[in-house]
């Protein structure tokens, strides 16, 4: 169920609804070693709390509700803080075992049978689209324009949730 902006979600919406499984992630920028290391004190890092508020409200309706959360490899103090909120300790797995990404990630889960991930031998070429529409590609002209302005030529395509609830992709 997509409810929109997590900061505007009303946990009472679920008062009479039994949810069996809750899965999610919270923005990684403030937890990542590549980010600014502000954890829950950071602008996006504090989004852990409204997610946990909703999670705890749902667990009141179903104490046996299972969960699965993920985030980046982070400092121990952040792992401890997040784990205390969730009520579980994470497992550290390399996503390369099950995807085309080579990233260490923390996973918190109530699913006791998940204590390791089997290597599925998935390569990046296994998950890439054979043909990609040009509108999703960075072309040489765009790179040249940035280089001419002495801007770095590193790009990221990021999905964003806008204030009106819509989503957009941005090149950064």
XYZ file of N, CA and C in Angstrom:
516
model
N 0.856 -1.172 0.000
C 0.000 0.000 0.000
C 0.892 1.221 0.000
N 0.736 2.102 -0.973
C 1.499 3.341 -1.027
C 0.667 4.445 -0.408
N 1.192 5.072 0.630
C 0.452 6.117 1.332
C 1.008 7.510 1.091
N 2.120 7.622 0.392
C 2.692 8.939 0.139
C 3.774 9.282 1.144
N 3.860 10.534 1.491
C 4.894 11.075 2.369
C 4.789 10.441 3.756
N 5.829 9.752 4.183
C 5.835 9.046 5.469
C 5.671 10.008 6.641
N 6.118 11.248 6.475
C 5.994 12.220 7.573
C 4.553 12.675 7.770
N 3.702 12.394 6.789
C 2.293 12.779 6.888
C 1.382 11.574 7.098
N 1.976 10.388 7.233
C 1.177 9.173 7.425
C 0.542 9.188 8.811
N -0.686 8.742 8.893
C -1.419 8.665 10.149
C -1.541 7.198 10.542
N -0.779 6.763 11.564
C -0.846 5.351 11.964
C -2.252 4.882 12.334
N -3.125 5.783 12.751
C -4.490 5.382 13.127
C -5.285 4.871 11.918
N -4.817 5.183 10.709
C -5.444 4.669 9.491
C -5.503 3.137 9.534
N -4.536 2.513 10.209
C -4.413 1.059 10.256
C -5.002 0.447 11.530
N -5.738 1.221 12.312
C -6.236 0.722 13.599
C -6.954 -0.613 13.515
N -7.712 -0.851 12.504
C -8.473 -2.097 12.399
C -8.004 -2.979 11.252
N -6.758 -2.767 10.830
C -6.215 -3.540 9.716
C -5.046 -4.381 10.225
N -5.095 -5.671 9.938
C -4.004 -6.558 10.328
C -3.030 -6.670 9.156
N -1.804 -6.284 9.390
C -0.748 -6.372 8.388
C 0.183 -7.504 8.809
N 0.526 -8.373 7.874
C 1.367 -9.531 8.180
C 2.848 -9.301 7.923
N 3.166 -8.346 7.038
C 4.573 -8.135 6.672
C 4.813 -6.664 6.390
N 5.884 -6.127 6.957
C 6.257 -4.723 6.769
C 7.695 -4.706 6.276
N 7.921 -4.062 5.146
C 9.253 -3.986 4.566
C 9.555 -2.548 4.202
N 10.795 -2.155 4.365
C 11.141 -0.793 3.988
C 12.604 -0.492 4.205
N 12.929 0.697 3.812
C 14.257 1.227 4.028
C 14.105 2.702 4.316
N 15.077 3.278 4.940
C 15.048 4.699 5.239
C 16.249 5.328 4.547
N 16.162 6.605 4.191
C 17.228 7.226 3.397
C 18.613 7.023 4.022
N 19.578 6.716 3.181
C 20.905 6.319 3.657
C 21.913 7.464 3.752
N 21.619 8.616 3.160
C 22.639 9.656 3.040
C 23.295 10.023 4.371
N 22.535 10.094 5.439
C 23.093 10.508 6.725
C 23.752 9.370 7.493
N 23.583 8.143 7.041
C 24.185 6.981 7.706
C 25.429 6.493 6.983
N 25.510 6.719 5.709
C 26.575 6.194 4.869
C 27.920 6.838 5.178
N 28.982 6.037 5.068
C 30.323 6.602 5.228
C 30.630 7.576 4.088
N 29.925 7.438 2.968
C 30.083 8.368 1.853
C 29.233 9.625 2.061
N 28.347 9.586 3.042
C 27.478 10.728 3.340
C 28.110 11.621 4.387
N 27.270 12.281 5.189
C 27.816 13.233 6.157
C 27.871 12.696 7.584
N 27.533 11.415 7.776
C 27.650 10.757 9.080
C 26.938 11.487 10.216
N 25.718 11.959 9.958
C 24.942 12.613 11.013
C 23.847 11.704 11.558
N 23.651 10.528 10.951
C 22.675 9.563 11.453
C 21.289 10.152 11.583
N 20.632 9.862 12.700
C 19.256 10.327 12.901
C 19.180 11.829 13.154
N 20.315 12.474 13.303
C 20.318 13.936 13.463
C 20.263 14.651 12.119
N 20.519 13.929 11.052
C 20.513 14.519 9.710
C 19.110 14.677 9.159
N 18.986 15.501 8.148
C 17.680 15.811 7.546
C 16.946 14.569 7.067
N 17.626 13.693 6.338
C 16.956 12.483 5.857
C 17.069 11.334 6.853
N 18.095 11.338 7.681
C 18.290 10.273 8.663
C 17.173 10.194 9.679
N 16.586 11.338 10.001
C 15.511 11.339 11.001
C 14.213 10.739 10.455
N 14.162 10.434 9.156
C 12.980 9.783 8.593
C 12.814 8.352 9.107
N 13.826 7.839 9.794
C 13.686 6.546 10.461
C 12.521 6.587 11.449
N 12.356 7.694 12.166
C 11.367 7.760 13.242
C 9.914 7.671 12.784
N 9.475 8.402 11.754
C 8.083 8.200 11.325
C 7.842 6.794 10.757
N 8.866 6.199 10.132
C 8.718 4.830 9.657
C 8.537 3.886 10.845
N 9.313 4.092 11.910
C 9.210 3.245 13.091
C 7.888 3.477 13.835
N 7.384 4.699 13.811
C 6.089 4.982 14.436
C 4.991 4.161 13.754
N 5.018 4.138 12.434
C 4.046 3.354 11.679
C 4.249 1.865 11.937
N 5.486 1.414 11.926
C 5.826 0.015 12.182
C 5.299 -0.429 13.548
N 5.538 0.369 14.575
C 5.105 0.008 15.932
C 3.580 0.020 16.055
N 2.920 0.938 15.378
C 1.457 0.972 15.399
C 0.894 -0.294 14.750
N 1.497 -0.729 13.659
C 1.035 -1.941 12.981
C 1.288 -3.187 13.826
N 2.382 -3.186 14.552
C 2.705 -4.337 15.402
C 1.732 -4.468 16.567
N 1.120 -3.362 16.985
C 0.113 -3.441 18.049
C -1.075 -4.275 17.573
N -1.437 -4.123 16.301
C -2.546 -4.890 15.724
C -2.166 -6.346 15.473
N -0.889 -6.580 15.208
C -0.422 -7.937 14.917
C 0.992 -8.096 15.476
N 1.110 -8.541 16.731
C 2.438 -8.709 17.336
C 3.321 -9.701 16.582
N 2.707 -10.554 15.749
C 3.474 -11.533 14.968
C 3.829 -11.028 13.563
N 3.565 -9.757 13.303
C 3.889 -9.195 11.989
C 5.397 -9.307 11.754
N 5.764 -9.820 10.598
C 7.173 -9.925 10.242
C 7.647 -8.643 9.568
N 8.973 -8.444 9.573
C 9.533 -7.239 8.972
C 10.859 -7.551 8.292
N 11.219 -6.657 7.389
C 12.493 -6.737 6.680
C 12.889 -5.311 6.314
N 13.990 -4.819 6.887
C 14.484 -3.470 6.617
C 15.917 -3.556 6.116
N 16.301 -2.577 5.321
C 17.690 -2.556 4.843
C 18.225 -1.139 4.849
N 19.548 -1.062 4.946
C 20.246 0.213 4.794
C 21.725 -0.066 4.569
N 22.476 0.989 4.374
C 23.901 0.904 4.059
C 24.716 0.414 5.251
N 25.935 0.021 4.966
C 26.890 -0.258 6.036
C 27.164 1.082 6.717
N 27.085 1.089 8.046
C 27.196 2.345 8.788
C 28.006 2.151 10.061
N 28.299 3.267 10.715
C 29.053 3.229 11.965
C 28.284 2.445 13.026
N 29.019 1.831 13.940
C 28.419 1.006 14.988
C 27.394 1.789 15.805
N 27.678 3.040 16.119
C 26.727 3.819 16.929
C 25.383 3.982 16.216
N 25.411 4.113 14.890
C 24.160 4.214 14.130
C 23.446 2.859 14.085
N 24.228 1.786 13.903
C 23.643 0.440 13.897
C 22.934 0.191 15.226
N 23.586 0.566 16.327
C 22.994 0.355 17.650
C 21.710 1.155 17.823
N 21.721 2.409 17.390
C 20.542 3.265 17.522
C 19.370 2.736 16.681
N 19.640 2.378 15.438
C 18.601 1.859 14.558
C 18.090 0.523 15.093
N 18.989 -0.333 15.540
C 18.606 -1.647 16.063
C 17.714 -1.516 17.288
N 18.001 -0.555 18.132
C 17.159 -0.329 19.310
C 15.752 0.090 18.892
N 15.648 0.945 17.889
C 14.330 1.364 17.388
C 13.557 0.191 16.810
N 14.243 -0.649 16.032
C 13.595 -1.768 15.353
C 13.319 -2.918 16.322
N 14.213 -3.091 17.283
C 14.061 -4.203 18.218
C 14.713 -5.473 17.715
N 15.718 -5.338 16.872
C 16.433 -6.493 16.313
C 17.835 -6.052 15.900
N 18.744 -7.013 15.863
C 20.100 -6.762 15.379
C 20.149 -7.105 13.887
N 20.966 -6.364 13.130
C 21.033 -6.627 11.682
C 22.047 -7.701 11.321
N 21.955 -8.114 10.082
C 22.962 -8.966 9.464
C 23.604 -8.146 8.346
N 24.891 -8.297 8.156
C 25.603 -7.579 7.103
C 25.840 -8.544 5.951
N 25.284 -8.203 4.793
C 25.417 -9.027 3.594
C 25.876 -8.146 2.443
N 26.575 -8.754 1.513
C 26.927 -8.061 0.278
C 25.793 -8.314 -0.711
N 25.185 -7.259 -1.197
C 24.059 -7.385 -2.132
C 24.457 -8.083 -3.422
N 25.748 -8.190 -3.692
C 26.209 -8.882 -4.898
C 25.801 -10.355 -4.894
N 25.454 -10.879 -3.730
C 25.033 -12.270 -3.657
C 23.693 -12.504 -4.361
N 22.851 -11.474 -4.415
C 21.503 -11.644 -4.975
C 21.114 -10.572 -5.990
N 22.053 -9.704 -6.356
C 21.726 -8.638 -7.300
C 22.960 -8.257 -8.108
N 22.795 -7.270 -8.970
C 23.903 -6.786 -9.787
C 24.719 -5.706 -9.088
N 24.462 -5.458 -7.819
C 25.184 -4.427 -7.075
C 26.229 -5.080 -6.172
N 27.355 -4.424 -6.013
C 28.388 -4.894 -5.104
C 28.424 -3.916 -3.933
N 27.547 -4.144 -2.954
C 27.416 -3.219 -1.819
C 27.176 -3.981 -0.534
N 27.893 -3.601 0.488
C 27.625 -4.111 1.825
C 26.382 -3.404 2.365
N 25.416 -4.175 2.836
C 24.167 -3.618 3.347
C 23.812 -4.299 4.661
N 23.165 -3.531 5.552
C 22.609 -4.110 6.766
C 21.160 -4.477 6.508
N 20.771 -5.659 7.002
C 19.397 -6.131 6.885
C 18.898 -6.524 8.273
N 17.765 -5.948 8.661
C 17.108 -6.288 9.916
C 15.859 -7.086 9.554
N 15.673 -8.242 10.180
C 14.496 -9.037 9.855
C 14.030 -9.860 11.044
N 12.744 -10.148 11.041
C 12.162 -11.048 12.038
C 12.065 -12.464 11.492
N 12.429 -12.650 10.258
C 12.340 -13.958 9.614
C 13.542 -14.797 10.056
N 13.307 -15.682 10.991
C 14.399 -16.455 11.615
C 15.116 -17.390 10.640
N 14.420 -17.831 9.600
C 15.052 -18.748 8.654
C 16.017 -18.035 7.702
N 16.049 -16.709 7.766
C 16.986 -15.966 6.917
C 18.191 -15.584 7.765
N 19.197 -16.434 7.757
C 20.402 -16.123 8.516
C 21.636 -16.073 7.630
N 21.454 -16.350 6.367
C 22.515 -16.157 5.385
C 21.865 -16.087 4.011
N 22.590 -15.535 3.072
C 22.104 -15.452 1.698
C 23.005 -16.321 0.834
N 22.372 -17.161 0.044
C 23.111 -18.003 -0.883
C 23.518 -17.180 -2.097
N 24.755 -17.340 -2.532
C 25.240 -16.635 -3.722
C 24.505 -17.156 -4.942
N 23.794 -16.266 -5.618
C 23.016 -16.650 -6.796
C 23.803 -16.424 -8.085
N 25.050 -15.981 -7.966
C 25.916 -15.747 -9.127
C 25.279 -14.798 -10.136
N 24.638 -13.749 -9.646
C 24.028 -12.745 -10.512
C 25.083 -11.702 -10.859
N 25.212 -11.427 -12.127
C 26.156 -10.424 -12.608
C 25.385 -9.185 -13.054
N 26.073 -8.064 -13.144
C 25.443 -6.833 -13.590
C 24.776 -7.023 -14.949
N 25.418 -7.755 -15.837
C 24.846 -7.977 -17.173
C 23.516 -8.738 -17.110
N 23.276 -9.457 -16.019
C 22.021 -10.189 -15.861
C 20.837 -9.274 -15.564
N 21.096 -8.078 -15.035
C 20.000 -7.189 -14.637
C 19.874 -5.943 -15.515
N 20.830 -5.741 -16.422
C 20.763 -4.577 -17.300
C 19.778 -4.818 -18.442
N 19.091 -3.763 -18.825
C 18.179 -3.822 -19.967
C 19.008 -3.887 -21.245
N 18.617 -4.723 -22.230
C 19.382 -4.800 -23.475
C 19.287 -3.520 -24.304
N 18.139 -2.835 -24.229
C 17.939 -1.589 -24.960
C 17.360 -0.582 -23.974
N 17.990 0.589 -23.930
C 17.541 1.635 -23.006
C 17.173 2.873 -23.807
N 16.003 3.424 -23.528
C 15.554 4.649 -24.193
C 16.577 5.756 -23.944
N 16.911 6.519 -24.970
C 17.926 7.571 -24.899
C 17.631 8.618 -23.829
N 16.362 8.827 -23.491
C 16.040 9.845 -22.486
C 16.570 9.477 -21.097
N 16.956 8.202 -20.898
C 17.505 7.779 -19.619
C 19.025 7.761 -19.604
N 19.646 8.209 -20.660
C 21.098 8.141 -20.785
C 21.734 9.522 -20.707
N 22.932 9.561 -20.149
C 23.736 10.780 -20.155
C 24.515 10.766 -21.455
N 24.351 11.820 -22.257
C 25.061 11.833 -23.532
C 26.285 12.739 -23.457
N 27.101 12.676 -24.466
C 28.355 13.436 -24.480
C 28.123 14.938 -24.444
N 27.060 15.414 -25.089
C 26.777 16.850 -25.083
C 26.512 17.363 -23.670
N 25.776 16.603 -22.894
C 25.500 16.998 -21.515
C 26.795 17.037 -20.706
N 27.644 16.039 -20.875
C 28.921 16.006 -20.165
C 29.787 17.195 -20.585
N 29.831 17.496 -21.889
C 30.637 18.624 -22.380
C 30.144 19.947 -21.801
N 28.829 20.116 -21.701
C 28.281 21.358 -21.107
C 28.731 21.513 -19.662
N 28.709 20.429 -18.901
C 29.141 20.499 -17.509
C 30.640 20.753 -17.417
N 31.413 20.117 -18.271
C 32.860 20.320 -18.255
C 33.199 21.753 -18.637
N 32.477 22.335 -19.578
C 32.718 23.713 -20.001
C 32.455 24.692 -18.858
N 31.571 24.332 -17.948
C 31.255 25.197 -16.794
C 32.111 24.836 -15.583
N 33.140 24.009 -15.801
C 34.020 23.543 -14.730
C 33.243 22.846 -13.615
N 32.194 22.151 -13.989
C 31.439 21.369 -13.024
C 31.917 19.918 -13.122
N 31.829 19.182 -12.037
C 32.259 17.784 -12.105
C 31.389 17.001 -13.083
N 31.989 16.027 -13.726
C 31.238 15.250 -14.711
C 30.812 13.902 -14.150
N 30.421 13.896 -12.913
C 29.835 12.696 -12.309
C 28.342 12.940 -12.196
N 27.548 11.969 -12.587
C 26.105 12.142 -12.603
C 25.439 11.017 -11.821
N 24.319 11.336 -11.261
C 23.486 10.328 -10.616
C 22.048 10.597 -10.993
N 21.337 9.563 -11.280
C 19.910 9.690 -11.524
C 19.225 9.274 -10.238
N 18.443 10.171 -9.701
C 17.815 9.905 -8.417
C 16.315 10.117 -8.510
N 15.575 9.216 -7.902
C 14.140 9.382 -7.795
C 13.831 10.247 -6.584
N 12.870 11.111 -6.729
C 12.493 12.010 -5.636
C 10.994 11.973 -5.431
N 10.567 12.071 -4.158
C 9.159 12.279 -3.844
C 8.966 13.780 -3.674
N 8.044 14.340 -4.419
C 7.768 15.765 -4.356
C 6.725 16.046 -3.285
N 6.628 17.320 -2.871
C 5.696 17.698 -1.821
C 4.255 17.375 -2.170
N 3.904 17.373 -3.451
C 2.522 17.076 -3.851
C 2.244 15.579 -3.947
N 3.221 14.747 -3.545
C 3.033 13.301 -3.562
C 3.487 12.633 -4.845
N 3.781 13.421 -5.869
C 4.248 12.852 -7.132
C 5.723 12.475 -7.003
N 6.214 11.769 -7.983
C 7.631 11.420 -7.991
C 8.292 12.016 -9.230
N 9.577 12.220 -9.147
C 10.322 12.702 -10.296
C 11.723 12.115 -10.264
N 12.339 12.084 -11.410
C 13.735 11.666 -11.515
C 14.548 12.911 -11.806
N 15.706 13.015 -11.197
C 16.562 14.173 -11.418
C 17.975 13.700 -11.705
N 18.623 14.433 -12.545
C 20.056 14.197 -12.767
C 20.817 15.126 -11.845
N 21.764 14.591 -11.142
C 22.565 15.410 -10.222
C 24.025 15.212 -10.504
